Amino acid sequence: MATKTVKRPSQGNELILGATVDDDEQNILQDDGDSDDKEVEEIMMLNLYNFDDDKMQNCRYILTSPRSLEACARHDIKPTELLYKSLSEVEIQCKEADPNLSYSQIYTNYRDMEAERRRKLKLCREERERMMWQENETIATDVVDPPHEEIKESGRTGKVLRKYSNDELERIVSEFRRESLPHSEQDVPQMIVKKHSKPKSKKQPARNRNSKVIKNRKKKLESINIGVPEKDRKIIELMLNRHREEEESDRVRRLANLNWEQQRLALDEKMAMNLNRKKEEIRESNRARLAAQEQQKAKVDYENEVQRKFKIEKIQEKDAKLAAITSAKQKLLEQQIQLKILQDQSKKKNQEYNLKVEEEYRNAKAIQNHLRNLRIEENARINRQIRSREDQLRIGANNLKSELEHDKKKYDNEMKTREDQHYLQNSIELKHLRADTNYKRQQQIKAEEMRAEIMKMQKQFRKQQETAKLMTEEHDEWLKHLQLEEDLKLEKAETIAALVKEEKRFRAKEQREARQAGQKLNMKKIKKQEELKQRYTTAQAMSKDRKRQQIAAAKEENLSKLRDTARATSLMRYKVKEMTAKSSIGILLESLGTDQHHNLSGKL
């Protein structure tokens, strides 16, 4: 982008000192009016101060200004190294190089890269400013040759001006300028004074005023008293008036140039302040964006940590519940085993009691048979014995009944809560003891019921063992399934992460290749535009050389005419001297005033 400059008054072929090479190129390209030149004009708008502007983001090039490219080349810096890289791009680049880098290390690398980029950008900008300074110094020292009319008009006094040396002419001109300026040059920067004070063109050294030829000629001319013609006097007055007007116009133009320089410096300072403010705003926005990203990442990490802890707690709680259920089942199984042992003991006691009762019953039956055998022989005795024996059996049964009731109460007290039904059956069996006819049947039924109960208990025990085994197997299978799911999730996450990483790396590679291809294409176009510009500059230089040669030829021709005119004037003066014997035109010039004569000599 061309540097904005303040418009100032210019005159003739005078160069504008504040214009940059970009401004000159834009003027040249606008004069051409060609479509290619317009494209070159757009390309030449990218320099070190606006290449990162938002308006230039869609441009195909990074830098197109010759000064900016030259400044980068002098410090061996590539234009791509001056581009800003965001934190996400640096993170992707660092992750591709080393996936184990932490966020703090990536942020440190980002700050170092940004500091290095700013340092290189500062070096290139300083070099560009230095190049502009040197070009401005070179332009400021160039002065356009005086017009042909002034050379022709100064031909009448060329002989008189050769009386002064080059140093004296410079001193006279500087004194006249100091006297004509209404303000002090101390208020103006020395750079501007240096630009507008001394011309670069050098004049031919004049003869020394004290040389013998000049002294003799001056004496001869002073000794002659000749009147100045009215035509020569009017010419001299016209030349003096023109000289005063030119000095006044030079003074006004010089003041305008000084004012323009001050305005340009103020505008440059304002642009620098705006640029610094914009950079500060960009830095603040980057800081805010980085802080927001860090806060968002911390929030995501905190949420992930909370979810992970919640899952771990849930798994631990589930394991604890499963362990509690397993322990409860184990305790229940132990209680059932203890109950089975108690039942076995009770059954054993019942069996012993039943055997004892059966033995007593058999003894009683044997006694009855014996009594039946003896009853035939001794009816009375047998009857008495039977009655006595029945009494004894009744007493024994009552005693046995009391003993059984005592045992029953004792056993009921021990197994009150667990064996109500069993004690009920025992009481029923005790009641059935009186029934002799139903004793065996009741014993058989009881034995069958006991066997069925034993088989049922065994079946329940086996079923409980199988249930516990199935639950244990299901728990193991559930743990294996859970571990398998976790392994699958972890493997899936690793696969997704690898795919995402590979996709990012492939995308970054494609972007890098596309950017490199674009840069190569841009460099080719820049080289093409530079070649066009070089050819155009060469053509302009050749045109300027031809114009300079024409001006030099015209100057030589004018000088030859001036020499012929001077010879003719000298001959005329000598003829007038011989004819009139009066003072020469030189004495008249001295009589008009030394200051005006010096000013005229300095101007010419």
Coordinates of C-alpha atoms in Angstrom, one line a residue, residues 59-557:
C59 CA -4.2 -11.6 -1.4
R60 CA -2.1 -14.2 -3.0
Y61 CA 1.2 -12.6 -2.0
I62 CA 2.9 -11.8 1.3
L63 CA 5.2 -8.9 0.2
T64 CA 5.3 -7.2 -3.1
S65 CA 7.1 -3.9 -2.3
P66 CA 10.6 -3.9 -3.7
R67 CA 11.9 -2.0 -0.6
S68 CA 10.3 -4.6 1.8
L69 CA 11.7 -7.5 -0.2
E70 CA 15.1 -5.9 -0.4
A71 CA 15.0 -5.3 3.4
C72 CA 14.2 -8.9 4.1
A73 CA 16.9 -10.1 1.7
R74 CA 19.5 -8.0 3.4
H75 CA 18.8 -9.7 6.8
D76 CA 18.3 -13.1 5.1
I77 CA 14.7 -13.3 6.3
K78 CA 12.0 -15.1 4.4
P79 CA 8.6 -13.2 4.0
T80 CA 6.9 -16.4 5.3
E81 CA 8.7 -16.0 8.6
L82 CA 7.0 -12.6 9.2
L83 CA 3.5 -14.1 9.1
Y84 CA 1.5 -14.4 12.3
K85 CA 0.8 -17.9 13.6
S86 CA -2.1 -18.5 16.0
L87 CA -1.8 -20.7 19.1
S88 CA -3.8 -23.5 17.5
E89 CA -1.4 -23.6 14.5
V90 CA 1.6 -23.7 16.8
E91 CA -0.1 -26.4 18.9
I92 CA -0.7 -28.6 15.8
Q93 CA 2.9 -28.0 14.6
C94 CA 4.4 -28.9 18.1
K95 CA 2.1 -31.9 18.4
E96 CA 3.3 -33.2 15.0
A97 CA 6.9 -32.8 16.2
D98 CA 6.4 -34.2 19.7
P99 CA 3.0 -35.5 20.8
N100 CA 4.1 -35.6 24.5
L101 CA 4.5 -31.9 24.9
S102 CA 2.4 -30.2 27.6
Y103 CA 0.2 -27.1 27.1
S104 CA 2.6 -24.9 29.0
Q105 CA 5.5 -26.0 26.8
I106 CA 3.5 -25.3 23.7
Y107 CA 2.5 -21.9 25.0
T108 CA 6.2 -21.1 25.8
N109 CA 7.1 -22.1 22.2
Y110 CA 4.3 -19.9 20.9
R111 CA 5.6 -16.9 22.9
D112 CA 9.2 -17.5 21.7
M113 CA 8.1 -17.8 18.1
E114 CA 6.0 -14.6 18.3
A115 CA 8.9 -12.7 19.9
E116 CA 11.3 -13.9 17.2
R117 CA 8.8 -12.9 14.5
R118 CA 8.4 -9.4 16.0
R119 CA 12.2 -9.0 16.2
K120 CA 12.6 -9.9 12.6
L121 CA 9.8 -7.6 11.5
K122 CA 11.4 -4.8 13.5
L123 CA 14.7 -5.4 11.8
C124 CA 13.1 -5.4 8.3
R125 CA 11.2 -2.2 9.0
E126 CA 14.3 -0.4 10.3
E127 CA 16.2 -1.5 7.2
R128 CA 13.3 -0.3 5.0
E129 CA 13.3 3.1 6.8
R130 CA 17.1 3.3 6.3
M131 CA 16.7 2.6 2.6
M132 CA 14.0 5.3 2.3
W133 CA 16.2 7.8 4.2
Q134 CA 19.1 7.1 1.7
E135 CA 16.8 7.5 -1.3
N136 CA 15.4 10.8 0.1
E137 CA 18.9 12.1 0.7
T138 CA 19.8 11.2 -2.9
I139 CA 16.7 12.8 -4.3
A140 CA 17.1 15.9 -2.1
T141 CA 20.6 16.6 -3.5
D142 CA 19.4 16.5 -7.2
V143 CA 18.6 19.9 -8.7
V144 CA 17.1 20.4 -12.1
D145 CA 19.1 22.5 -14.6
P146 CA 17.9 26.1 -15.1
P147 CA 15.6 26.7 -18.1
H148 CA 17.0 27.8 -21.4
E149 CA 15.4 31.2 -21.1
E150 CA 17.4 32.1 -18.0
I151 CA 20.6 31.0 -19.6
K152 CA 19.9 33.2 -22.6
E153 CA 18.9 36.1 -20.5
S154 CA 22.0 35.8 -18.4
G155 CA 24.3 36.0 -21.4
R156 CA 24.8 39.7 -21.2
T157 CA 26.4 39.6 -17.8
G158 CA 28.3 36.4 -18.1
K159 CA 31.6 38.2 -18.2
V160 CA 30.9 40.2 -15.1
L161 CA 29.8 37.1 -13.1
R162 CA 33.1 35.4 -13.8
K163 CA 34.8 38.0 -11.5
Y164 CA 33.5 36.0 -8.4
S165 CA 34.7 32.6 -7.2
N166 CA 32.4 29.7 -6.4
D167 CA 32.8 30.1 -2.6
E168 CA 32.0 33.8 -2.8
L169 CA 28.9 33.1 -4.8
E170 CA 27.7 30.5 -2.2
R171 CA 28.4 32.9 0.6
I172 CA 26.4 35.7 -1.1
V173 CA 23.5 33.4 -1.9
S174 CA 23.4 32.1 1.7
E175 CA 23.5 35.6 3.1
F176 CA 20.7 36.7 0.9
R177 CA 18.6 33.7 1.9
R178 CA 19.1 34.3 5.6
E179 CA 18.1 37.9 5.1
S180 CA 15.0 37.0 3.1
L181 CA 13.7 34.4 5.5
P182 CA 11.2 35.8 8.0
H183 CA 11.9 33.1 10.6
S184 CA 14.9 31.3 12.1
E185 CA 16.0 28.1 10.6
Q186 CA 16.8 26.8 14.0
D187 CA 13.0 26.0 14.4
V188 CA 13.3 23.6 11.4
P189 CA 15.0 20.2 11.5
Q190 CA 18.5 20.2 10.2
M191 CA 17.6 17.4 7.8
I192 CA 15.0 19.6 6.0
V193 CA 17.4 22.6 5.9
K194 CA 20.1 20.3 4.4
K195 CA 17.6 19.1 1.8
H196 CA 16.7 22.6 0.6
S197 CA 19.8 24.7 1.2
K198 CA 22.5 23.6 -1.2
P199 CA 22.2 22.3 -4.8
K200 CA 24.1 19.4 -5.9
S201 CA 25.0 20.8 -9.3
K202 CA 28.5 22.3 -9.6
K203 CA 29.5 25.3 -11.6
Q204 CA 32.7 25.9 -13.5
P205 CA 35.3 27.6 -11.3
A206 CA 35.5 31.3 -12.1
R207 CA 38.7 33.3 -12.5
N208 CA 40.3 34.7 -9.4
R209 CA 39.2 38.3 -8.9
N210 CA 42.7 39.4 -8.1
S211 CA 44.3 37.9 -11.2
K212 CA 46.4 40.2 -13.4
V213 CA 44.1 40.0 -16.4
I214 CA 41.0 41.1 -14.4
K215 CA 42.9 43.9 -12.6
N216 CA 44.3 45.3 -15.9
R217 CA 40.9 45.1 -17.6
K218 CA 39.2 46.7 -14.6
K219 CA 41.7 49.6 -14.6
K220 CA 41.2 50.1 -18.3
L221 CA 37.4 50.0 -18.0
E222 CA 37.4 52.3 -14.9
S223 CA 39.6 54.8 -16.7
I224 CA 37.0 55.1 -19.5
N225 CA 34.0 57.3 -18.7
I226 CA 31.2 56.1 -21.0
G227 CA 27.5 56.5 -20.5
V228 CA 25.2 53.4 -20.2
P229 CA 22.7 53.2 -23.0
E230 CA 19.0 53.4 -21.9
K231 CA 18.3 50.0 -23.4
D232 CA 21.1 48.3 -21.3
R233 CA 19.8 50.1 -18.2
K234 CA 16.3 48.9 -18.8
I235 CA 17.6 45.4 -19.4
I236 CA 19.6 45.5 -16.1
E237 CA 16.5 46.8 -14.2
L238 CA 14.4 44.1 -15.7
M239 CA 16.9 41.4 -14.7
L240 CA 17.1 42.8 -11.2
N241 CA 13.3 42.8 -10.9
R242 CA 13.1 39.3 -12.2
H243 CA 15.8 38.2 -9.8
R244 CA 13.9 39.7 -6.9
E245 CA 10.7 38.0 -8.0
E246 CA 12.5 34.7 -8.3
E247 CA 14.0 35.1 -4.9
E248 CA 10.6 35.8 -3.4
S249 CA 9.0 32.8 -5.2
D250 CA 11.9 30.7 -4.0
R251 CA 11.4 31.9 -0.4
V252 CA 7.6 31.2 -0.6
R253 CA 8.3 27.7 -2.1
R254 CA 10.9 27.0 0.5
L255 CA 8.5 28.0 3.3
A256 CA 5.8 25.8 1.7
N257 CA 8.3 22.9 1.5
L258 CA 9.2 23.4 5.2
N259 CA 5.5 23.4 6.2
W260 CA 4.9 20.4 4.1
E261 CA 7.8 18.5 5.7
Q262 CA 6.5 19.4 9.2
Q263 CA 3.0 18.2 8.2
R264 CA 4.5 15.0 6.8
L265 CA 6.4 14.3 10.0
A266 CA 3.3 14.9 12.1
L267 CA 1.3 12.6 9.8
D268 CA 4.0 9.9 10.1
E269 CA 3.9 10.2 13.9
K270 CA 0.1 9.9 13.8
M271 CA 0.4 6.9 11.6
A272 CA 3.0 5.3 13.9
M273 CA 0.7 6.0 16.9
N274 CA -2.3 4.4 15.1
L275 CA -0.2 1.4 14.1
N276 CA 1.0 1.0 17.7
R277 CA -2.5 1.3 19.0
K278 CA -3.7 -1.3 16.5
K279 CA -0.9 -3.6 17.5
E280 CA -1.8 -3.2 21.2
E281 CA -5.5 -3.9 20.4
I282 CA -4.4 -7.1 18.5
R283 CA -2.2 -8.1 21.5
E284 CA -5.1 -7.5 23.9
S285 CA -7.4 -9.5 21.8
N286 CA -4.9 -12.3 21.5
R287 CA -4.4 -12.3 25.3
A288 CA -8.2 -12.4 25.9
R289 CA -8.5 -15.2 23.4
L290 CA -5.7 -17.2 25.0
A291 CA -7.2 -16.6 28.4
A292 CA -10.6 -17.7 27.2
Q293 CA -9.1 -20.8 25.6
E294 CA -7.2 -21.7 28.8
Q295 CA -10.3 -21.2 30.9
Q296 CA -12.4 -23.3 28.5
K297 CA -9.7 -26.0 28.5
A298 CA -9.5 -25.9 32.3
K299 CA -13.3 -26.2 32.5
V300 CA -13.3 -29.2 30.1
D301 CA -10.5 -30.8 32.1
Y302 CA -12.4 -30.2 35.3
E303 CA -15.6 -31.7 33.9
N304 CA -13.7 -34.7 32.5
E305 CA -12.1 -35.2 36.0
V306 CA -15.5 -35.0 37.7
Q307 CA -17.0 -37.5 35.3
R308 CA -14.0 -39.9 35.7
K309 CA -14.3 -39.7 39.5
F310 CA -18.1 -40.2 39.3
K311 CA -17.6 -43.3 37.1
I312 CA -14.9 -44.6 39.5
E313 CA -17.2 -44.0 42.5
K314 CA -20.1 -45.7 40.7
I315 CA -18.0 -48.7 39.9
Q316 CA -16.7 -48.9 43.4
E317 CA -20.2 -48.6 44.8
K318 CA -21.4 -51.4 42.5
D319 CA -18.5 -53.6 43.6
A320 CA -19.3 -52.8 47.2
K321 CA -22.9 -53.8 46.7
L322 CA -21.9 -57.0 44.9
A323 CA -19.4 -57.8 47.7
A324 CA -22.2 -57.1 50.3
I325 CA -24.6 -59.4 48.4
T326 CA -21.9 -62.1 48.2
S327 CA -21.1 -61.8 51.9
A328 CA -24.8 -61.9 52.8
K329 CA -25.3 -65.0 50.6
Q330 CA -22.3 -66.6 52.3
K331 CA -23.7 -65.8 55.8
L332 CA -27.1 -67.2 54.7
L333 CA -25.4 -70.3 53.4
E334 CA -23.5 -70.8 56.7
Q335 CA -26.7 -70.3 58.7
Q336 CA -28.4 -72.9 56.5
I337 CA -25.6 -75.3 57.1
Q338 CA -25.8 -74.8 60.8
L339 CA -29.6 -75.3 60.6
K340 CA -29.0 -78.5 58.7
I341 CA -26.6 -79.7 61.4
L342 CA -29.1 -78.9 64.1
Q343 CA -31.8 -80.7 62.1
D344 CA -29.6 -83.7 61.7
Q345 CA -29.0 -83.7 65.4
S346 CA -32.7 -83.5 66.1
K347 CA -33.4 -86.3 63.6
K348 CA -30.8 -88.4 65.3
K349 CA -32.4 -87.9 68.7
N350 CA -35.8 -88.7 67.2
Q351 CA -34.4 -91.9 65.7
E352 CA -32.9 -92.9 69.0
Y353 CA -36.1 -92.2 70.7
N354 CA -38.1 -94.2 68.1
L355 CA -35.8 -97.1 68.5
K356 CA -36.2 -97.0 72.2
V357 CA -40.0 -96.9 71.9
E358 CA -40.0 -99.7 69.3
E359 CA -37.8 -101.9 71.6
E360 CA -40.1 -101.2 74.5
Y361 CA -43.1 -102.1 72.3
R362 CA -41.5 -105.3 71.2
N363 CA -40.8 -106.3 74.8
A364 CA -44.4 -105.5 75.7
K365 CA -45.6 -107.6 72.8
A366 CA -43.4 -110.5 73.8
I367 CA -44.7 -110.3 77.4
Q368 CA -48.3 -110.3 76.0
N369 CA -47.5 -113.4 73.9
H370 CA -46.0 -115.1 76.9
L371 CA -49.0 -114.1 79.0
R372 CA -51.3 -115.4 76.3
N373 CA -49.5 -118.8 76.3
L374 CA -49.7 -118.9 80.1
R375 CA -53.3 -117.8 80.2
I376 CA -54.6 -121.2 79.3
E377 CA -52.7 -122.8 82.1
E378 CA -53.2 -120.2 84.6
N379 CA -56.1 -118.0 83.8
A380 CA -56.4 -116.3 87.1
R381 CA -52.7 -116.0 87.5
I382 CA -52.3 -114.8 84.0
N383 CA -55.1 -112.4 84.3
R384 CA -53.6 -111.0 87.5
Q385 CA -50.2 -110.8 85.8
I386 CA -51.7 -109.2 82.8
R387 CA -53.5 -106.7 84.9
S388 CA -50.4 -106.1 86.9
R389 CA -48.3 -105.9 83.7
E390 CA -50.8 -103.6 82.1
D391 CA -50.6 -101.4 85.2
Q392 CA -46.8 -101.5 85.0
L393 CA -47.0 -100.7 81.3
R394 CA -49.4 -97.9 82.0
I395 CA -47.1 -96.5 84.6
G396 CA -44.1 -97.0 82.3
A397 CA -46.0 -95.3 79.5
N398 CA -47.0 -92.4 81.8
N399 CA -43.4 -92.2 83.0
L400 CA -42.2 -92.4 79.4
K401 CA -44.8 -89.8 78.4
S402 CA -43.6 -87.4 81.2
E403 CA -40.0 -88.0 80.1
L404 CA -41.0 -87.3 76.5
E405 CA -42.9 -84.2 77.5
H406 CA -39.9 -83.0 79.5
D407 CA -37.6 -83.6 76.5
K408 CA -40.0 -82.0 74.2
K409 CA -40.2 -78.9 76.3
K410 CA -36.4 -78.8 76.5
Y411 CA -36.1 -79.2 72.8
D412 CA -38.9 -76.7 72.2
N413 CA -37.0 -74.2 74.3
E414 CA -33.9 -74.8 72.2
M415 CA -35.5 -74.9 68.8
K416 CA -38.5 -72.8 69.4
T417 CA -38.2 -70.4 66.5
R418 CA -37.0 -73.0 63.9
E419 CA -38.6 -76.3 64.5
D420 CA -42.2 -75.6 65.4
Q421 CA -43.5 -77.9 62.8
H422 CA -41.1 -80.6 63.7
Y423 CA -42.0 -80.5 67.4
L424 CA -45.7 -80.6 66.3
Q425 CA -45.0 -83.7 64.3
N426 CA -43.2 -85.2 67.3
S427 CA -46.1 -84.5 69.6
I428 CA -48.5 -86.1 67.0
E429 CA -46.2 -89.1 66.9
L430 CA -46.2 -89.3 70.7
K431 CA -50.0 -89.2 70.7
H432 CA -50.1 -92.0 68.2
L433 CA -47.9 -94.2 70.4
R434 CA -51.1 -95.3 72.3
A435 CA -52.5 -96.6 69.1
D436 CA -50.8 -100.0 68.7
T437 CA -52.4 -100.9 65.5
N438 CA -51.3 -97.7 63.7
Y439 CA -47.8 -97.6 65.2
K440 CA -45.9 -99.4 62.4
R441 CA -47.8 -97.5 59.8
Q442 CA -47.1 -94.2 61.5
Q443 CA -43.4 -95.2 61.8
Q444 CA -43.2 -96.1 58.1
I445 CA -45.0 -92.9 57.1
K446 CA -42.7 -90.9 59.4
A447 CA -39.6 -92.6 58.0
E448 CA -40.8 -91.9 54.5
E449 CA -41.5 -88.3 55.3
M450 CA -38.1 -88.0 56.9
R451 CA -36.4 -89.5 53.9
A452 CA -38.4 -87.1 51.6
E453 CA -37.4 -84.2 53.9
I454 CA -33.8 -85.2 53.7
M455 CA -34.0 -85.5 50.0
K456 CA -35.7 -82.2 49.8
M457 CA -33.1 -80.5 52.0
Q458 CA -30.3 -82.1 49.9
K459 CA -32.0 -80.9 46.8
Q460 CA -32.4 -77.4 48.2
F461 CA -28.8 -77.4 49.4
R462 CA -27.6 -78.5 45.9
K463 CA -29.9 -75.9 44.4
Q464 CA -28.4 -73.2 46.6
Q465 CA -24.9 -74.3 45.7
E466 CA -25.8 -74.2 42.0
T467 CA -27.4 -70.8 42.5
A468 CA -24.3 -69.5 44.3
K469 CA -22.1 -70.9 41.7
L470 CA -24.2 -69.4 38.9
M471 CA -24.1 -66.0 40.7
T472 CA -20.4 -66.3 41.1
E473 CA -20.0 -67.2 37.4
E474 CA -22.3 -64.3 36.4
H475 CA -20.4 -61.9 38.5
D476 CA -17.1 -63.1 37.0
E477 CA -18.6 -62.9 33.5
W478 CA -20.0 -59.4 34.3
L479 CA -16.5 -58.3 35.4
K480 CA -14.9 -59.8 32.3
H481 CA -17.6 -58.1 30.1
L482 CA -17.0 -54.8 31.9
Q483 CA -13.2 -55.1 31.5
L484 CA -13.8 -56.0 27.8
E485 CA -16.0 -53.0 27.3
E486 CA -13.4 -50.7 28.9
D487 CA -10.7 -52.2 26.7
L488 CA -12.9 -51.8 23.7
K489 CA -13.6 -48.2 24.6
L490 CA -9.9 -47.5 25.3
E491 CA -9.0 -49.1 22.0
K492 CA -11.7 -47.2 20.2
A493 CA -10.6 -43.9 21.8
E494 CA -7.0 -44.6 20.8
T495 CA -8.0 -45.4 17.3
I496 CA -10.1 -42.3 17.0
A497 CA -7.3 -40.2 18.5
A498 CA -4.8 -41.8 16.0
L499 CA -7.3 -41.1 13.1
V500 CA -7.8 -37.5 14.2
K501 CA -4.1 -37.0 14.6
E502 CA -3.4 -38.5 11.2
E503 CA -6.2 -36.4 9.6
K504 CA -4.8 -33.3 11.2
R505 CA -1.3 -34.1 10.1
F506 CA -2.6 -34.9 6.5
R507 CA -4.6 -31.7 6.5
A508 CA -1.7 -29.7 7.7
K509 CA 0.5 -31.3 5.1
E510 CA -2.0 -30.5 2.4
Q511 CA -2.3 -26.9 3.6
R512 CA 1.5 -26.6 3.8
E513 CA 1.9 -28.0 0.3
A514 CA -0.9 -25.7 -1.0
R515 CA 0.7 -22.7 0.7
Q516 CA 4.2 -23.6 -0.7
A517 CA 2.7 -24.0 -4.2
G518 CA 0.9 -20.7 -3.8
Q519 CA 4.1 -19.1 -2.6
K520 CA 6.0 -20.5 -5.6
L521 CA 3.3 -19.3 -8.0
N522 CA 3.4 -15.9 -6.2
M523 CA 7.2 -15.7 -6.5
K524 CA 7.0 -16.4 -10.2
K525 CA 4.4 -13.7 -10.7
I526 CA 6.4 -11.3 -8.5
K527 CA 9.5 -12.1 -10.6
K528 CA 7.5 -11.5 -13.8
Q529 CA 6.2 -8.2 -12.4
E530 CA 9.7 -7.2 -11.3
E531 CA 11.0 -8.0 -14.8
L532 CA 8.2 -5.8 -16.2
K533 CA 9.1 -3.1 -13.8
Q534 CA 12.8 -3.4 -14.6
R535 CA 12.1 -3.1 -18.3
Y536 CA 9.9 -0.1 -17.6
T537 CA 12.5 1.5 -15.3
T538 CA 15.2 0.8 -17.9
A539 CA 13.1 2.4 -20.6
Q540 CA 12.5 5.4 -18.3
A541 CA 16.2 5.6 -17.6
M542 CA 17.1 5.5 -21.3
S543 CA 14.5 8.2 -21.9
K544 CA 16.0 10.3 -19.2
D545 CA 19.5 9.8 -20.6
R546 CA 18.3 10.9 -24.0
K547 CA 16.6 14.0 -22.5
R548 CA 19.8 14.7 -20.5
Q549 CA 21.9 14.4 -23.6
Q550 CA 19.5 16.7 -25.5
I551 CA 19.7 19.2 -22.6
A552 CA 23.5 18.9 -22.5
A553 CA 23.6 19.5 -26.3
A554 CA 21.3 22.5 -25.9
K555 CA 23.4 23.8 -23.0
E556 CA 26.5 23.5 -25.1
E557 CA 24.8 25.3 -28.0

